[in-house]
């Protein structure tokens, strides 16, 4: 079905394969910025058994969204965190509705 992502696309998007330097470059950010986003609870990259961060395409898209909100729209990081939480709550509600 067109327009509807299948599970394979979702798995690819969620697969954490990029090290921090590559993720930062792809997102147009500095690696230290990604570490700060993680400390602030805006980002939660997967970790390898050696505790190395690994970022997915979804993580990179989130980084870009955070940067757009802060740079273009002037939203503080606290505001971005609130927006992300509200969006996730809405998605949870939508899934519960669909399950019903």
PDB file of C-alpha atoms in Angstrom:
ATOM      1  CA  UNK A   1       0.000   0.000   0.000  1.00  0.00           C
ATOM      2  CA  UNK A   2       1.525   3.345  -1.074  1.00  0.00           C
ATOM      3  CA  UNK A   3       2.125   6.007   1.556  1.00  0.00           C
ATOM      4  CA  UNK A   4       2.069   3.487   4.389  1.00  0.00           C
ATOM      5  CA  UNK A   5       5.516   2.511   5.676  1.00  0.00           C
ATOM      6  CA  UNK A   6       5.968  -1.215   6.030  1.00  0.00           C
ATOM      7  CA  UNK A   7       7.722  -2.900   8.934  1.00  0.00           C
ATOM      8  CA  UNK A   8      10.912  -3.361   6.894  1.00  0.00           C
ATOM      9  CA  UNK A   9      11.192   0.418   6.356  1.00  0.00           C
ATOM     10  CA  UNK A  10      10.601   1.018  10.076  1.00  0.00           C
ATOM     11  CA  UNK A  11      13.312  -1.469  11.058  1.00  0.00           C
ATOM     12  CA  UNK A  12      15.781   0.162   8.668  1.00  0.00           C
ATOM     13  CA  UNK A  13      14.948   3.602  10.035  1.00  0.00           C
ATOM     14  CA  UNK A  14      15.435   2.394  13.617  1.00  0.00           C
ATOM     15  CA  UNK A  15      18.606   0.365  13.059  1.00  0.00           C
ATOM     16  CA  UNK A  16      21.390   2.126  14.973  1.00  0.00           C
ATOM     17  CA  UNK A  17      24.423   2.004  12.716  1.00  0.00           C
ATOM     18  CA  UNK A  18      26.116   5.429  12.777  1.00  0.00           C
ATOM     19  CA  UNK A  19      28.875   6.391  15.189  1.00  0.00           C
ATOM     20  CA  UNK A  20      28.608   9.833  16.743  1.00  0.00           C
ATOM     21  CA  UNK A  21      30.918  11.604  14.275  1.00  0.00           C
ATOM     22  CA  UNK A  22      29.009  10.272  11.268  1.00  0.00           C
ATOM     23  CA  UNK A  23      25.618  11.016  12.836  1.00  0.00           C
ATOM     24  CA  UNK A  24      26.738  14.548  13.667  1.00  0.00           C
ATOM     25  CA  UNK A  25      27.994  15.118  10.131  1.00  0.00           C
ATOM     26  CA  UNK A  26      24.788  13.734   8.581  1.00  0.00           C
ATOM     27  CA  UNK A  27      22.674  15.950  10.850  1.00  0.00           C
ATOM     28  CA  UNK A  28      24.841  19.045  10.399  1.00  0.00           C
ATOM     29  CA  UNK A  29      25.754  19.228  14.077  1.00  0.00           C
ATOM     30  CA  UNK A  30      28.830  18.916  16.265  1.00  0.00           C
ATOM     31  CA  UNK A  31      29.331  15.643  18.181  1.00  0.00           C
ATOM     32  CA  UNK A  32      29.354  17.613  21.445  1.00  0.00           C
ATOM     33  CA  UNK A  33      25.880  18.911  20.567  1.00  0.00           C
ATOM     34  CA  UNK A  34      24.627  15.334  20.294  1.00  0.00           C
ATOM     35  CA  UNK A  35      26.105  14.530  23.699  1.00  0.00           C
ATOM     36  CA  UNK A  36      24.358  17.587  25.154  1.00  0.00           C
ATOM     37  CA  UNK A  37      21.026  16.548  23.597  1.00  0.00           C
ATOM     38  CA  UNK A  38      21.463  13.149  25.215  1.00  0.00           C
ATOM     39  CA  UNK A  39      22.246  14.685  28.634  1.00  0.00           C
ATOM     40  CA  UNK A  40      19.109  16.846  28.318  1.00  0.00           C
ATOM     41  CA  UNK A  41      16.961  13.801  27.540  1.00  0.00           C
ATOM     42  CA  UNK A  42      16.204  14.851  23.959  1.00  0.00           C
ATOM     43  CA  UNK A  43      18.000  11.932  22.362  1.00  0.00           C
ATOM     44  CA  UNK A  44      18.648   8.338  23.423  1.00  0.00           C
ATOM     45  CA  UNK A  45      21.028   6.597  21.027  1.00  0.00           C
ATOM     46  CA  UNK A  46      21.523   2.870  21.319  1.00  0.00           C
ATOM     47  CA  UNK A  47      24.729   1.621  22.931  1.00  0.00           C
ATOM     48  CA  UNK A  48      27.027  -1.188  21.871  1.00  0.00           C
ATOM     49  CA  UNK A  49      28.365  -3.730  24.360  1.00  0.00           C
ATOM     50  CA  UNK A  50      31.441  -1.480  24.581  1.00  0.00           C
ATOM     51  CA  UNK A  51      29.136   1.467  25.482  1.00  0.00           C
ATOM     52  CA  UNK A  52      29.714   3.284  22.178  1.00  0.00           C
ATOM     53  CA  UNK A  53      26.791   5.372  20.950  1.00  0.00           C
ATOM     54  CA  UNK A  54      25.073   4.272  17.747  1.00  0.00           C
ATOM     55  CA  UNK A  55      22.564   6.471  15.954  1.00  0.00           C
ATOM     56  CA  UNK A  56      19.776   5.505  13.571  1.00  0.00           C
ATOM     57  CA  UNK A  57      18.166   7.394  10.705  1.00  0.00           C
ATOM     58  CA  UNK A  58      15.316   8.198  13.107  1.00  0.00           C
ATOM     59  CA  UNK A  59      17.840   9.683  15.582  1.00  0.00           C
ATOM     60  CA  UNK A  60      19.339  11.817  12.821  1.00  0.00           C
ATOM     61  CA  UNK A  61      15.888  13.061  11.806  1.00  0.00           C
ATOM     62  CA  UNK A  62      15.216  13.953  15.460  1.00  0.00           C
ATOM     63  CA  UNK A  63      18.509  15.869  15.684  1.00  0.00           C
ATOM     64  CA  UNK A  64      17.553  17.833  12.574  1.00  0.00           C
ATOM     65  CA  UNK A  65      14.109  18.578  14.022  1.00  0.00           C
ATOM     66  CA  UNK A  66      15.666  19.796  17.297  1.00  0.00           C
ATOM     67  CA  UNK A  67      18.031  22.046  15.404  1.00  0.00           C
ATOM     68  CA  UNK A  68      15.260  23.436  13.249  1.00  0.00           C
ATOM     69  CA  UNK A  69      13.143  24.245  16.292  1.00  0.00           C
ATOM     70  CA  UNK A  70      16.012  25.893  18.151  1.00  0.00           C
ATOM     71  CA  UNK A  71      17.659  27.749  15.270  1.00  0.00           C
ATOM     72  CA  UNK A  72      14.767  28.726  13.034  1.00  0.00           C
ATOM     73  CA  UNK A  73      11.974  29.008  15.575  1.00  0.00           C
ATOM     74  CA  UNK A  74      13.958  30.078  18.639  1.00  0.00           C
ATOM     75  CA  UNK A  75      12.549  27.319  20.860  1.00  0.00           C
ATOM     76  CA  UNK A  76      14.607  26.562  23.970  1.00  0.00           C
ATOM     77  CA  UNK A  77      15.829  23.026  24.595  1.00  0.00           C
ATOM     78  CA  UNK A  78      13.339  22.772  27.476  1.00  0.00           C
ATOM     79  CA  UNK A  79      10.604  23.751  25.039  1.00  0.00           C
ATOM     80  CA  UNK A  80      11.816  21.206  22.503  1.00  0.00           C
ATOM     81  CA  UNK A  81      11.722  18.498  25.178  1.00  0.00           C
ATOM     82  CA  UNK A  82       8.134  19.440  26.030  1.00  0.00           C
ATOM     83  CA  UNK A  83       7.124  19.380  22.346  1.00  0.00           C
ATOM     84  CA  UNK A  84       8.718  15.958  21.870  1.00  0.00           C
ATOM     85  CA  UNK A  85       6.942  14.598  24.952  1.00  0.00           C
ATOM     86  CA  UNK A  86       3.605  15.967  23.727  1.00  0.00           C
ATOM     87  CA  UNK A  87       4.150  14.454  20.285  1.00  0.00           C
ATOM     88  CA  UNK A  88       5.000  11.059  21.774  1.00  0.00           C
ATOM     89  CA  UNK A  89       1.890  11.200  23.990  1.00  0.00           C
ATOM     90  CA  UNK A  90      -0.200  11.951  20.921  1.00  0.00           C
ATOM     91  CA  UNK A  91       1.337   8.996  19.089  1.00  0.00           C
ATOM     92  CA  UNK A  92       0.618   6.721  22.065  1.00  0.00           C
ATOM     93  CA  UNK A  93      -2.970   7.936  22.106  1.00  0.00           C
ATOM     94  CA  UNK A  94      -3.289   7.342  18.365  1.00  0.00           C
ATOM     95  CA  UNK A  95      -1.937   3.789  18.687  1.00  0.00           C
ATOM     96  CA  UNK A  96      -4.336   3.057  21.560  1.00  0.00           C
ATOM     97  CA  UNK A  97      -7.226   4.384  19.492  1.00  0.00           C
ATOM     98  CA  UNK A  98      -6.207   2.230  16.520  1.00  0.00           C
ATOM     99  CA  UNK A  99      -5.934  -0.841  18.773  1.00  0.00           C
ATOM    100  CA  UNK A 100      -9.413  -0.148  20.114  1.00  0.00           C
TER     101      UNK A 100
END
